[in-house]
XYZ file of C-alpha atoms in Angstrom:
284
model
C -0.020 0.004 0.069
C 1.570 3.302 -1.047
C 1.665 6.395 1.164
C -1.426 7.971 -0.362
C -3.501 4.837 0.177
C -2.063 4.552 3.683
C -3.192 7.945 4.573
C -6.864 7.321 3.864
C -8.903 8.202 6.806
C -12.400 6.806 7.737
C -14.017 9.900 6.292
C -12.062 9.479 3.037
C -13.289 5.892 2.702
C -16.874 6.754 3.474
C -16.953 9.586 1.019
C -15.537 7.275 -1.582
C -18.094 4.447 -0.806
C -20.940 7.038 -0.835
C -19.878 8.227 -4.276
C -19.459 4.680 -5.748
C -22.593 3.480 -3.985
C -24.771 5.986 -5.719
C -23.832 4.385 -9.122
C -23.094 0.802 -8.134
C -24.085 -0.320 -4.611
C -22.785 -3.910 -5.051
C -19.323 -2.443 -6.027
C -19.407 -0.209 -3.000
C -20.081 -3.224 -0.726
C -17.122 -5.173 -2.337
C -14.815 -2.201 -1.839
C -16.048 -1.731 1.729
C -15.243 -5.400 2.587
C -11.708 -5.057 1.017
C -10.857 -1.880 2.829
C -12.157 -2.805 6.234
C -10.619 -6.183 6.105
C -7.151 -4.364 6.006
C -7.823 -0.795 7.260
C -5.119 1.822 7.134
C -3.453 3.096 10.286
C -5.398 6.311 10.081
C -8.676 4.368 9.902
C -7.731 2.274 12.869
C -6.855 5.354 14.969
C -10.175 6.901 14.080
C -12.018 3.670 15.036
C -10.209 3.312 18.369
C -11.097 6.924 19.249
C -14.724 6.522 18.447
C -14.990 3.217 20.246
C -13.129 4.605 23.266
C -15.533 7.441 23.490
C -18.548 5.084 23.383
C -16.885 2.700 25.925
C -16.010 5.559 28.280
C -19.562 6.936 28.065
C -20.816 3.478 28.867
C -18.409 3.208 31.812
C -19.214 6.673 32.957
C -21.133 5.809 36.120
C -23.041 9.018 36.516
C -26.027 7.186 34.943
C -29.168 6.769 36.951
C -31.279 3.657 37.095
C -34.354 5.320 35.554
C -36.475 2.096 35.914
C -39.929 3.467 36.893
C -38.347 6.968 37.336
C -35.766 5.669 39.829
C -32.892 8.129 40.387
C -30.454 5.799 42.220
C -27.053 5.288 40.772
C -26.611 2.458 38.240
C -24.343 -0.452 38.956
C -22.600 -2.934 36.686
C -25.610 -5.109 35.850
C -25.408 -8.402 34.026
C -27.697 -8.827 30.982
C -27.286 -12.585 31.381
C -27.165 -13.934 34.888
C -23.631 -14.154 36.411
C -24.706 -17.377 38.091
C -25.389 -18.930 34.730
C -22.090 -17.763 33.328
C -20.187 -19.057 36.407
C -22.075 -22.420 36.530
C -22.413 -23.410 32.944
C -19.649 -21.671 30.938
C -16.981 -20.373 33.287
C -13.539 -21.846 33.872
C -11.726 -21.012 37.120
C -8.186 -19.496 36.343
C -6.159 -17.859 39.020
C -9.102 -17.326 41.485
C -11.136 -15.757 38.616
C -14.042 -17.402 36.649
C -13.222 -16.816 33.008
C -15.252 -17.170 29.717
C -14.582 -16.497 26.096
C -16.196 -13.256 24.979
C -16.729 -12.075 21.423
C -15.414 -8.466 21.393
C -13.967 -5.858 19.150
C -10.350 -6.488 18.131
C -9.032 -3.102 19.200
C -5.363 -4.191 18.956
C -5.280 -5.477 15.374
C -8.449 -4.458 13.544
C -11.081 -2.542 15.398
C -13.668 -3.165 12.634
C -13.666 -6.819 13.458
C -14.601 -9.132 16.313
C -12.388 -11.774 17.963
C -12.915 -14.036 20.964
C -10.973 -13.053 24.115
C -10.894 -14.206 27.721
C -12.767 -12.133 30.248
C -13.817 -12.420 33.900
C -17.574 -13.226 34.321
C -17.685 -10.259 36.705
C -17.445 -7.963 33.821
C -18.762 -10.226 31.014
C -22.292 -9.555 29.452
C -22.646 -6.445 31.710
C -23.680 -2.935 31.432
C -24.399 0.150 33.673
C -28.218 -0.185 33.844
C -30.125 -0.774 36.993
C -29.444 0.334 40.542
C -28.461 -2.247 43.137
C -32.040 -2.702 44.535
C -33.746 -3.023 41.198
C -31.111 -5.321 39.822
C -31.632 -7.545 42.775
C -35.325 -7.344 43.276
C -36.428 -7.482 39.601
C -34.164 -10.427 38.580
C -33.640 -12.540 41.633
C -35.970 -15.140 40.569
C -34.644 -15.240 36.979
C -30.967 -15.379 38.159
C -31.587 -18.401 40.441
C -33.972 -20.253 38.209
C -31.322 -22.561 36.768
C -32.585 -23.920 33.362
C -36.325 -23.552 34.406
C -37.772 -20.825 32.101
C -41.375 -19.903 31.920
C -42.919 -16.961 30.024
C -42.702 -14.647 32.950
C -38.970 -15.279 33.488
C -38.319 -14.929 29.718
C -40.096 -11.526 29.708
C -37.883 -10.442 32.590
C -34.842 -11.544 30.604
C -36.097 -9.623 27.483
C -36.599 -6.587 29.701
C -32.960 -6.348 30.710
C -31.734 -7.262 27.227
C -33.767 -4.309 25.957
C -32.480 -2.067 28.653
C -28.942 -2.919 27.708
C -29.895 -1.997 24.098
C -31.410 1.312 25.298
C -28.163 2.143 27.173
C -25.980 1.201 24.230
C -28.097 3.396 21.901
C -27.827 6.327 24.266
C -24.024 6.061 24.320
C -23.821 5.726 20.695
C -26.088 8.631 20.057
C -24.025 11.053 22.113
C -20.874 10.161 20.123
C -22.496 10.092 16.720
C -24.173 13.501 17.351
C -20.700 14.945 18.110
C -19.233 13.338 15.023
C -22.125 14.635 12.886
C -21.628 18.164 14.161
C -17.859 17.948 13.292
C -18.768 16.872 9.722
C -21.181 19.796 9.504
C -18.462 22.105 10.801
C -16.041 20.723 8.210
C -18.580 21.104 5.423
C -19.098 24.788 6.354
C -15.331 25.368 6.256
C -14.782 23.619 3.019
C -18.200 22.984 1.197
C -16.544 21.249 -1.849
C -14.800 18.568 0.292
C -17.936 16.829 1.578
C -21.060 16.360 -0.566
C -24.440 17.508 0.684
C -25.765 14.007 -0.125
C -23.131 12.608 2.305
C -24.203 14.906 5.067
C -27.863 14.120 4.385
C -27.151 10.445 4.564
C -25.507 10.730 7.977
C -28.267 12.961 9.173
C -30.805 10.365 8.210
C -28.830 7.714 10.102
C -28.734 9.905 13.135
C -32.475 10.309 12.929
C -32.992 6.481 12.556
C -30.879 5.880 15.664
C -33.054 8.396 17.626
C -36.149 6.689 16.400
C -34.698 3.252 17.419
C -33.994 4.592 20.891
C -37.543 5.950 21.259
C -39.014 2.658 19.905
C -36.960 0.591 22.403
C -38.125 2.784 25.307
C -41.738 2.325 24.319
C -41.426 -1.453 24.034
C -39.651 -1.548 27.412
C -42.578 0.086 29.023
C -44.976 -2.333 27.430
C -42.848 -5.401 28.571
C -42.780 -3.896 32.100
C -46.534 -3.237 32.129
C -47.055 -6.805 30.981
C -45.002 -8.190 33.874
C -46.941 -5.966 36.309
C -50.443 -7.142 35.041
C -49.428 -10.699 34.144
C -50.471 -10.183 30.470
C -46.945 -10.744 28.993
C -46.085 -8.502 26.007
C -43.507 -10.895 24.519
C -44.389 -14.498 23.429
C -41.508 -16.947 22.837
C -40.608 -20.138 20.908
C -38.075 -22.502 22.326
C -35.717 -24.724 20.109
C -33.325 -27.313 21.330
C -29.861 -27.234 19.650
C -26.685 -29.175 19.732
C -24.307 -27.934 22.436
C -22.041 -25.281 21.024
C -20.605 -23.662 24.152
C -21.832 -20.089 23.644
C -24.361 -17.771 25.256
C -25.846 -15.130 23.035
C -28.484 -12.449 23.596
C -29.584 -9.616 21.335
C -32.574 -7.351 20.607
C -33.191 -6.835 16.888
C -34.987 -3.832 15.418
C -35.543 -4.148 11.605
C -38.292 -1.565 11.524
C -38.399 0.677 8.462
C -39.762 4.198 8.284
C -43.027 3.197 6.519
C -43.852 0.287 8.808
C -47.097 0.567 10.741
C -45.926 -1.677 13.500
C -42.315 -2.191 14.955
C -40.531 -5.202 13.360
C -38.504 -6.257 16.298
C -37.640 -9.561 18.046
C -35.289 -11.009 20.729
C -32.926 -13.924 20.488
C -31.610 -15.686 23.465
C -29.191 -18.595 23.256
C -28.680 -20.383 26.593
C -26.020 -22.992 27.156
C -26.108 -25.519 29.912
C -23.898 -28.402 30.754
C -25.802 -31.006 28.904
C -28.455 -29.001 26.959
C -28.512 -25.961 24.652
C -31.579 -23.946 23.757
C -32.406 -20.843 21.655
C -35.390 -18.651 22.494
C -37.013 -16.416 20.004
C -39.325 -13.653 21.464
C -41.688 -11.626 19.424
C -44.142 -8.799 20.282
C -47.855 -9.676 20.881
C -49.118 -6.782 18.554
């Protein structure tokens, strides 16, 4: 790679992909894969800076619980029970219980994920609920072992969704700053960044805000379902071959013209002799 190519920044690449994508989206996707498989030093530096800002915002423990208006300080909550991680996946190494976690490869290529070893104390965790709500809301779930019913699954989806809300809040703060920097650069040098590029980023920022608001609305509906006993999420359970991983995620595939939210939850639970995947969908 020559010096000019090696000096490509993240913004340079995205401007190129935006220009190519307007004429040939498939070619843009191919170029994106090639470039991000072997990013330049400048791109890696930018990615690490952005990711560090997001992580620092997530770790910044001035966050409040906010569950039902609670203003108590958030603690490091586990989105998947630490008991389950310890009992079914963890390996004890030097007085710590360790599991393999899929995480961003900040050392080599911050645009990719790799498995790395991490203590269960800090795995699958986020600054979400206060100590009291984390204990009282999820005590039954965390001590249920492999016995899941619809109520416990809705509690699991509740905190999966809350992790998603907190991640979106952190990303939104960083992306708003980046977008404001782009607009400032565009005002200084209008010919360097196309209006179309700015508009595309503004639309993505708007979509992130919409996803955050939609997640908050769904959160409240799940909570009300748990309070009333009329559960908002229904689940299907599938038995799988043991694969040694735990996975949880909330997916929001809603588009602007959809009349109802197109969202679902996937929970992959791993036990010593059994493996299950749960798919949760809204009861619209």
